[in-house]
Structures are given as C-alpha cells and as structure tokens.
GROMACS .gro file of C-alpha atoms in nm:
model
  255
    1UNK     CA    1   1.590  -0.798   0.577
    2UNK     CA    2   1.330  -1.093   0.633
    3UNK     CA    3   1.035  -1.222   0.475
    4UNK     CA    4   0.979  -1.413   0.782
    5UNK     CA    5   1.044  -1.156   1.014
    6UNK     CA    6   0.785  -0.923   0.809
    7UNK     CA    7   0.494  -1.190   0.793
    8UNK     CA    8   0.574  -1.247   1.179
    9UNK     CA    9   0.481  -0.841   1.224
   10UNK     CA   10   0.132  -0.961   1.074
   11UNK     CA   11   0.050  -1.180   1.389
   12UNK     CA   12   0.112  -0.967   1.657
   13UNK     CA   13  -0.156  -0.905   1.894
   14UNK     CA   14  -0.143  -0.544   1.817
   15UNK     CA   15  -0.186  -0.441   1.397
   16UNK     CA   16   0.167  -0.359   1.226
   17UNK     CA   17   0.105   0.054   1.200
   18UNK     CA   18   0.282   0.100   0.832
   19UNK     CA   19   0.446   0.412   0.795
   20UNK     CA   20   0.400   0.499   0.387
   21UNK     CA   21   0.672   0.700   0.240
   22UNK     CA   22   0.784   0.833  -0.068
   23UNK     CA   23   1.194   0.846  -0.045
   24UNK     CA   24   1.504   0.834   0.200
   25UNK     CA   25   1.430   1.143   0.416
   26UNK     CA   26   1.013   1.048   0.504
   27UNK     CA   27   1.149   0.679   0.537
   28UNK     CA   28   1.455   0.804   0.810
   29UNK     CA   29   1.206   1.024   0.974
   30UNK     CA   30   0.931   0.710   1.023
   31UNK     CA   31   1.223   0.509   1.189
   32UNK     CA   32   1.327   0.758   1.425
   33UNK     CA   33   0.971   0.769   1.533
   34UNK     CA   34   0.980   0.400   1.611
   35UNK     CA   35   0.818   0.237   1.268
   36UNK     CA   36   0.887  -0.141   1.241
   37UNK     CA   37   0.814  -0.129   0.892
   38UNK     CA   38   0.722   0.128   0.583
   39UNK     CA   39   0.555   0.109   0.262
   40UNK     CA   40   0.596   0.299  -0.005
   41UNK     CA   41   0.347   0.506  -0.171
   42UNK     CA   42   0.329   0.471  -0.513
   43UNK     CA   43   0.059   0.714  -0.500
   44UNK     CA   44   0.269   1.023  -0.354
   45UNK     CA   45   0.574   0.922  -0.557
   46UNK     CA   46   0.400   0.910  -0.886
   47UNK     CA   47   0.298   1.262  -0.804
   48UNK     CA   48   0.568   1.406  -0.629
   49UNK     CA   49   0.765   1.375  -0.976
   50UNK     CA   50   0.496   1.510  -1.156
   51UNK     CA   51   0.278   1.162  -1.268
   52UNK     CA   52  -0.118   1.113  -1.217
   53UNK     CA   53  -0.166   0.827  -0.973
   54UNK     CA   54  -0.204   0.450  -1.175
   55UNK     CA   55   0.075   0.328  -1.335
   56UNK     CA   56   0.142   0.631  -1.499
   57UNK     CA   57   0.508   0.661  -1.361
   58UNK     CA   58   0.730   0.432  -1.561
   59UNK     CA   59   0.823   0.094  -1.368
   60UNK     CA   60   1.232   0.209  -1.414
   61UNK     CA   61   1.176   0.519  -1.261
   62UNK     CA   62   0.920   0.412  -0.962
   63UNK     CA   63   1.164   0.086  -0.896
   64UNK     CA   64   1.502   0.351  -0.868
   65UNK     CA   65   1.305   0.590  -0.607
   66UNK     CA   66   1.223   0.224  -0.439
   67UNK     CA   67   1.529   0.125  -0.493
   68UNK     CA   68   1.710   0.399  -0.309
   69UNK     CA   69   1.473   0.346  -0.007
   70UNK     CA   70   1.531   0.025   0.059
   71UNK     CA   71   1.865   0.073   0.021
   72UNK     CA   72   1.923   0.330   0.335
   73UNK     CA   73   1.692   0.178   0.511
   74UNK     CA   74   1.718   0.032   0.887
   75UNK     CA   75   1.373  -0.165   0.893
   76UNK     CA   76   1.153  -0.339   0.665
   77UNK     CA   77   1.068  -0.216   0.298
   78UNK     CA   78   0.706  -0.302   0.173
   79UNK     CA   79   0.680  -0.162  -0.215
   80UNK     CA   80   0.344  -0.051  -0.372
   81UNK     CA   81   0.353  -0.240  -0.713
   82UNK     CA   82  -0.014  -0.127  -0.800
   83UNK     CA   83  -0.157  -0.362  -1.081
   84UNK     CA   84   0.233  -0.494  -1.144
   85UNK     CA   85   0.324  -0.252  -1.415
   86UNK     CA   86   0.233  -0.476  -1.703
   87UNK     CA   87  -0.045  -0.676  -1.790
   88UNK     CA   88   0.196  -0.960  -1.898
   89UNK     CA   89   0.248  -1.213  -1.577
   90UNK     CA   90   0.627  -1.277  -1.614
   91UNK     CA   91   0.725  -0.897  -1.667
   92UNK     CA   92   0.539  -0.846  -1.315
   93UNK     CA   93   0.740  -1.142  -1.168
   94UNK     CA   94   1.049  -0.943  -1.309
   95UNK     CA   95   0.890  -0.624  -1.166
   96UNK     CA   96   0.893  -0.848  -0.834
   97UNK     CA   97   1.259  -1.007  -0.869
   98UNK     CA   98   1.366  -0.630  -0.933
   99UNK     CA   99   1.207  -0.530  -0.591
  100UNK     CA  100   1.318  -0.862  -0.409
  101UNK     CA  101   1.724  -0.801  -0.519
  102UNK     CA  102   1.662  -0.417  -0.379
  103UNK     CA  103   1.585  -0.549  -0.065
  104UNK     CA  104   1.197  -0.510  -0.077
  105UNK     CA  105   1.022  -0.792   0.156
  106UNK     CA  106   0.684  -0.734   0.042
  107UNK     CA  107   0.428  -0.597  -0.196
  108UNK     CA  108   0.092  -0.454  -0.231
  109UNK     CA  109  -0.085  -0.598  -0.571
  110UNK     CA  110  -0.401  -0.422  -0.683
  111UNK     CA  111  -0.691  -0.603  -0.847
  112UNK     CA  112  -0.791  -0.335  -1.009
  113UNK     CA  113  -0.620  -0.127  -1.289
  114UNK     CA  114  -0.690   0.279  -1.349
  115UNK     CA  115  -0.810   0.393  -1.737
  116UNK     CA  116  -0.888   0.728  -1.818
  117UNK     CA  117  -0.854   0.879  -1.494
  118UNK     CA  118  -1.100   0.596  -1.331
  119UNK     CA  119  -1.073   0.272  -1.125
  120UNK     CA  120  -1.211  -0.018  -1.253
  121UNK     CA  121  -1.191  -0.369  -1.075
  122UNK     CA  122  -1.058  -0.656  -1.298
  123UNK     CA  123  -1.223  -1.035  -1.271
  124UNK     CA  124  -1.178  -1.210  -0.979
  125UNK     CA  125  -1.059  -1.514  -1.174
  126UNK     CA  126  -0.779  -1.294  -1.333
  127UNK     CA  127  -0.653  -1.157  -1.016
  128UNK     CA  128  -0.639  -1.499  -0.844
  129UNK     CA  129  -0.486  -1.624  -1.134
  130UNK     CA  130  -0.219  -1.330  -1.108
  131UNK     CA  131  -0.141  -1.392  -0.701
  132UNK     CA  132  -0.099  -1.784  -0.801
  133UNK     CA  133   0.131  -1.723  -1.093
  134UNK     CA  134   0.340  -1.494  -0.941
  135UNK     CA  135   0.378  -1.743  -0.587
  136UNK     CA  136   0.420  -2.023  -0.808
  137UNK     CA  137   0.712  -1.867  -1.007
  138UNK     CA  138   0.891  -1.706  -0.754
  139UNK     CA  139   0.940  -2.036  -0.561
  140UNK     CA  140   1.019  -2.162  -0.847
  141UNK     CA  141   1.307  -1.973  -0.833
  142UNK     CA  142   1.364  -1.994  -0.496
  143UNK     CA  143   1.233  -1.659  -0.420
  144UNK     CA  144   0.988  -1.511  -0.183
  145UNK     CA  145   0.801  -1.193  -0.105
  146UNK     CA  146   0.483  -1.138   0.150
  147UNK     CA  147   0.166  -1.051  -0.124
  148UNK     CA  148  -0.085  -0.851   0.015
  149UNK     CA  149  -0.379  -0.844  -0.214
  150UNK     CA  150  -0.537  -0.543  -0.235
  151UNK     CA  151  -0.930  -0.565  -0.302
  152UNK     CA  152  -1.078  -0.258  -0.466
  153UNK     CA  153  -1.407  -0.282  -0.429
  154UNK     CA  154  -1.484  -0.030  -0.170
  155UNK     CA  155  -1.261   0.189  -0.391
  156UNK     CA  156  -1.464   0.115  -0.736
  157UNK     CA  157  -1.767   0.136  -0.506
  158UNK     CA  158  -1.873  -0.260  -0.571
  159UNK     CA  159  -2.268  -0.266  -0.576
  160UNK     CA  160  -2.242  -0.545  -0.329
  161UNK     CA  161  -1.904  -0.446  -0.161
  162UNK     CA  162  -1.890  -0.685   0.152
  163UNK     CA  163  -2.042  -0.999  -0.063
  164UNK     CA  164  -1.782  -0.927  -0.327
  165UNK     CA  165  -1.534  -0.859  -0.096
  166UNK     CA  166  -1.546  -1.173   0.098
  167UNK     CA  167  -1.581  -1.375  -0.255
  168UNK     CA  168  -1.256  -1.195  -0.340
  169UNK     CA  169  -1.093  -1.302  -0.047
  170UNK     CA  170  -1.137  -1.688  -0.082
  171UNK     CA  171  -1.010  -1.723  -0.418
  172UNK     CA  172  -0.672  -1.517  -0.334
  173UNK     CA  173  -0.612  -1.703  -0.065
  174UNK     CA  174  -0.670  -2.026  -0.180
  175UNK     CA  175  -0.423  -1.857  -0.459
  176UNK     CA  176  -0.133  -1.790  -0.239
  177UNK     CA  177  -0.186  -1.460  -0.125
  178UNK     CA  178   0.022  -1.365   0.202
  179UNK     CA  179  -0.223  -1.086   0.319
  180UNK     CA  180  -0.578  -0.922   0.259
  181UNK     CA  181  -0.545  -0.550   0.192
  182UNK     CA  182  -0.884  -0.410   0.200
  183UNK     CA  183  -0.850   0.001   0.149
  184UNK     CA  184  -1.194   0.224   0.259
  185UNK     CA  185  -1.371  -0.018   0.467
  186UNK     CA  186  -1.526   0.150   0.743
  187UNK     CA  187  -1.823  -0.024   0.921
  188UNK     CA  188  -1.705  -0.224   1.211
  189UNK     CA  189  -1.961  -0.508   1.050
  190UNK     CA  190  -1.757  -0.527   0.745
  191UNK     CA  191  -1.418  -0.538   0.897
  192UNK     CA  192  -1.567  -0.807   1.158
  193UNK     CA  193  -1.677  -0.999   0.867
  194UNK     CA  194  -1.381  -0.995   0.642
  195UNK     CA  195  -1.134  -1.065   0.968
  196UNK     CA  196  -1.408  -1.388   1.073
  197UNK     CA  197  -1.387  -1.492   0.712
  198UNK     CA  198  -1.011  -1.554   0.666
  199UNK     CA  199  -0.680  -1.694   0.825
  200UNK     CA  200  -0.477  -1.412   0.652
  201UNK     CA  201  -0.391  -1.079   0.821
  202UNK     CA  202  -0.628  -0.818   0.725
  203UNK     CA  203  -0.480  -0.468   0.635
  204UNK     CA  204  -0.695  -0.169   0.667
  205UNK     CA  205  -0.654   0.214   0.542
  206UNK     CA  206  -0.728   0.505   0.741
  207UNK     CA  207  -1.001   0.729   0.671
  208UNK     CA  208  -1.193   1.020   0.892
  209UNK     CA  209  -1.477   0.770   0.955
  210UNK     CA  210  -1.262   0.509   1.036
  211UNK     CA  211  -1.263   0.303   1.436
  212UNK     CA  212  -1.058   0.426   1.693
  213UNK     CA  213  -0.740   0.219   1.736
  214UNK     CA  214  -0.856   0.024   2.027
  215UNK     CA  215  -1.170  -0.126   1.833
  216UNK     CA  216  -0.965  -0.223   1.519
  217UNK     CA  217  -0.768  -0.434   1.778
  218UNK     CA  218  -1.054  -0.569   1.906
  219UNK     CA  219  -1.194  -0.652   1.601
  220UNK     CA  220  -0.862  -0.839   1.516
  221UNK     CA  221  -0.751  -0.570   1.240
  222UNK     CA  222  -0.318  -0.693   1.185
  223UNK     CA  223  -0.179  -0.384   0.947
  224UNK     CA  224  -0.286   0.022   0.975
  225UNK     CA  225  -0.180   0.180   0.630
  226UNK     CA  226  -0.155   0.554   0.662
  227UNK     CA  227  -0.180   0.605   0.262
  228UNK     CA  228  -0.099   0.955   0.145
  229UNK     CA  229  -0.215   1.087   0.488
  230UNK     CA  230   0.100   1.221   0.607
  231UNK     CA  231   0.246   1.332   0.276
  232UNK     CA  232  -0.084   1.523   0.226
  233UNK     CA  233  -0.039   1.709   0.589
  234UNK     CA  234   0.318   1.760   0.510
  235UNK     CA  235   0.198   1.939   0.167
  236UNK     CA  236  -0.022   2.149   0.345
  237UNK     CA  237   0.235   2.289   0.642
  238UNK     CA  238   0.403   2.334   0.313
  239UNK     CA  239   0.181   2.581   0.136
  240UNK     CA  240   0.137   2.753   0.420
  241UNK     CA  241   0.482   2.849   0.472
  242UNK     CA  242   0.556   2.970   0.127
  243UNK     CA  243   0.248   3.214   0.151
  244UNK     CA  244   0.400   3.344   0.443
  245UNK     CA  245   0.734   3.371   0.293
  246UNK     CA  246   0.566   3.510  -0.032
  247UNK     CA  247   0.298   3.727   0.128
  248UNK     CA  248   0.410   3.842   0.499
  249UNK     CA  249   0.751   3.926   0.406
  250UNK     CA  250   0.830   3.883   0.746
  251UNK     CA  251   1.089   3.598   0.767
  252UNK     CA  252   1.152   3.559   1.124
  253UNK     CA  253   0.888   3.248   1.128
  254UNK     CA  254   1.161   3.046   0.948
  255UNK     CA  255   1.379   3.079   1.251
   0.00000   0.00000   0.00000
C-alpha cells in the first residue's frame, strides 16, 4: 500500500469519506461498501477490550489489533496513534516504524494528551516540535507516513478556538505535517477559514450540527472522519437485540 497513493486521496475534488474501524470484520464490511480508505479508532478499540479512551490501552496491544487490520486488508490503513504512546520522541518514531512495517500509510497525532479522565491541549511549540522530529527522523531512515495533525482545541473547548486554531495550523505545517485534522468544528465560518488559511488537506469529524455533504465540498473540506459513529449505532442495534432475546423470549426475530 502507498503513501503516495493515500496523500493523492487528499486532493480529490470530492473529501476522502474515512471509514473508522476497530478490527478485520468492520474493516471487510467498509470495503465491500466501497471505502477507499479506513482509519482506525483508537477510541472504540480501547473500549471494546475494556480500556477508557486516552492512551490507556497499552501501545503492544493497540499496535497487534492494528496490526491484524492492516494485515487483511484490501485498501488503505490510516492508524489512530493519539498523543504517540509516550512522551519520549524516539519511542513514538518506534511506535510509527511499528505501524509503517504493518502496512499502516498514515497516522492521526493528537496535540493534546488525556489526564484524569480530561483533555488538555499541550503547547503549540511542543507539538510542532513533535510533527518535525518525527518527519525529520523517519526520512532519515528512509521512511514515510502521511501525518495528520490533529488540533484539539474545539475538543478542550479553546477560549479563542478559531484564532488558536489557525495559529496551530501554521506552525505544524511549517513543521512537516501532511494533513490538518480539526475534530468538532462546525460553523461553516470556521471551516472556511481554516481551509483559506492552509495548503494542507483539511479533515473534519462528523457531528449532528455538522454541513450537509454538498457544502463541506464547497467549502473545500478533503477528509470526512466518521469517529465512533458507526461503532456507536452498531452498539445500539446491539442492545436492542439482546433485550429482545432476554425479555420477549420470542426468538423468531433472529431469523
């Protein structure tokens, strides 16, 4: 699988629709339905094995689930690395090289890091310094993988959330950042703002209040994240079905 091809699918006239997964079977299912690419979630995978969302999951056992995906799969493997599993900057490139030799293509990198339950967003200057280390090392070593920065500040709730936000975005950039992954951002004078302020592909998450497909084209929007969206839904068909089983007795709905 290619880099190449993968940062190609982020200049498309129409935005790359991510399908997120969480293992083999949701991955198989999203290329049936005609998904170029998937992401994994290391939100849903944390939790479907019993861990609280933020790097709570051990790296071993997040990178053998991501492992196994990319693996089996028939298109392209983006990996959620969160923060990079370690504050120190060449484990993460490991964390990286371990995800590059599975056959991962790219990566989502947080700047922002989860204590006691809560999100906090880390300095600027450390998370630019991160995205250049981690460029500047890998081609060092004659590796590559596309680096979507993820900016938390609609997530931590920024007190100036599109000023930060567009700050933000200059510095990873000029750091070597592949992609601008900016999760909650609603207002269609945001996104126009942060797509107007940047040559990099702008990656959006969906949310109830978010713009209809045809607008986020419009507005030049180049990757639709789904999240835990469908793993959620799929949880709740879920539930339902075990209360029937449990409670109606009546089994025939199985068949």
């Amino acid at each position: 699988m290619s880099v190449e091809k993968f940062k190609k699918l982020h200049q498309m006239p129409e935005p790359l629709v991510i399908g997120n997964v969480w293992d083999v079977i949701s991955t198989n299912k999203a290329t049936d339905a005609g998904c170029k690419a998937v992401g994994t979630s290391s939100h849903v995978i944390a939790n479907m094995l019993g861990y609280e969302d933020g790097e709570n999951i051990p790296f071993k056992i997040m990178l053998m689930v991501i492992t196994r995906i990319a693996e089996k799969a028939k298109i392209l493997v983006s990996a959620d690395l969160e923060a990079g599993y370690s504050n120190n900057y060449n484990e993460i490139v490991l964390n990286i090289e371990s995800l590059i030799q599975a056959g991962v293509v790219g990566i989502n990198l947080e700047d922002s890091f989860v204590k006691d339950g809560k999100r906090h967003l880390m300095p600027s200057e450390k998370a630019a310094e991160k995205i250049a280390y981690i460029k500047k090392e890998l081609k060092l070593k004659g590796l590559d993988i596309f680096l979507n920065a993820r900016i938390d500040t609609y997530t931590t709730k920024h007190e100036n959330t599109i000023e930060e936000t567009l700050t933000r975005i200059k510095k990873y950039e000029a750091a070597g950042a592949d992609g601008i992954f900016v999760p909650l951002i609603e207002k269609e004078t945001d996104i126009k703002k942060v797509v107007e302020s940047t040559d990099l592909p702008l990656n959006i998450f969906l949310t109830p209040k978010l713009l209809n497909y045809e607008k986020l084209v419009k507005l030049g929007v180049k990757r639709i994240s789904s999240g835990d969206k469908i793993f959620v839904k799929n949880m709740e068909y879920l539930k339902e079905n075990y209360m029937k089983l449990e409670k109606d007795k009546n089994f025939e709905f199985l068949f």
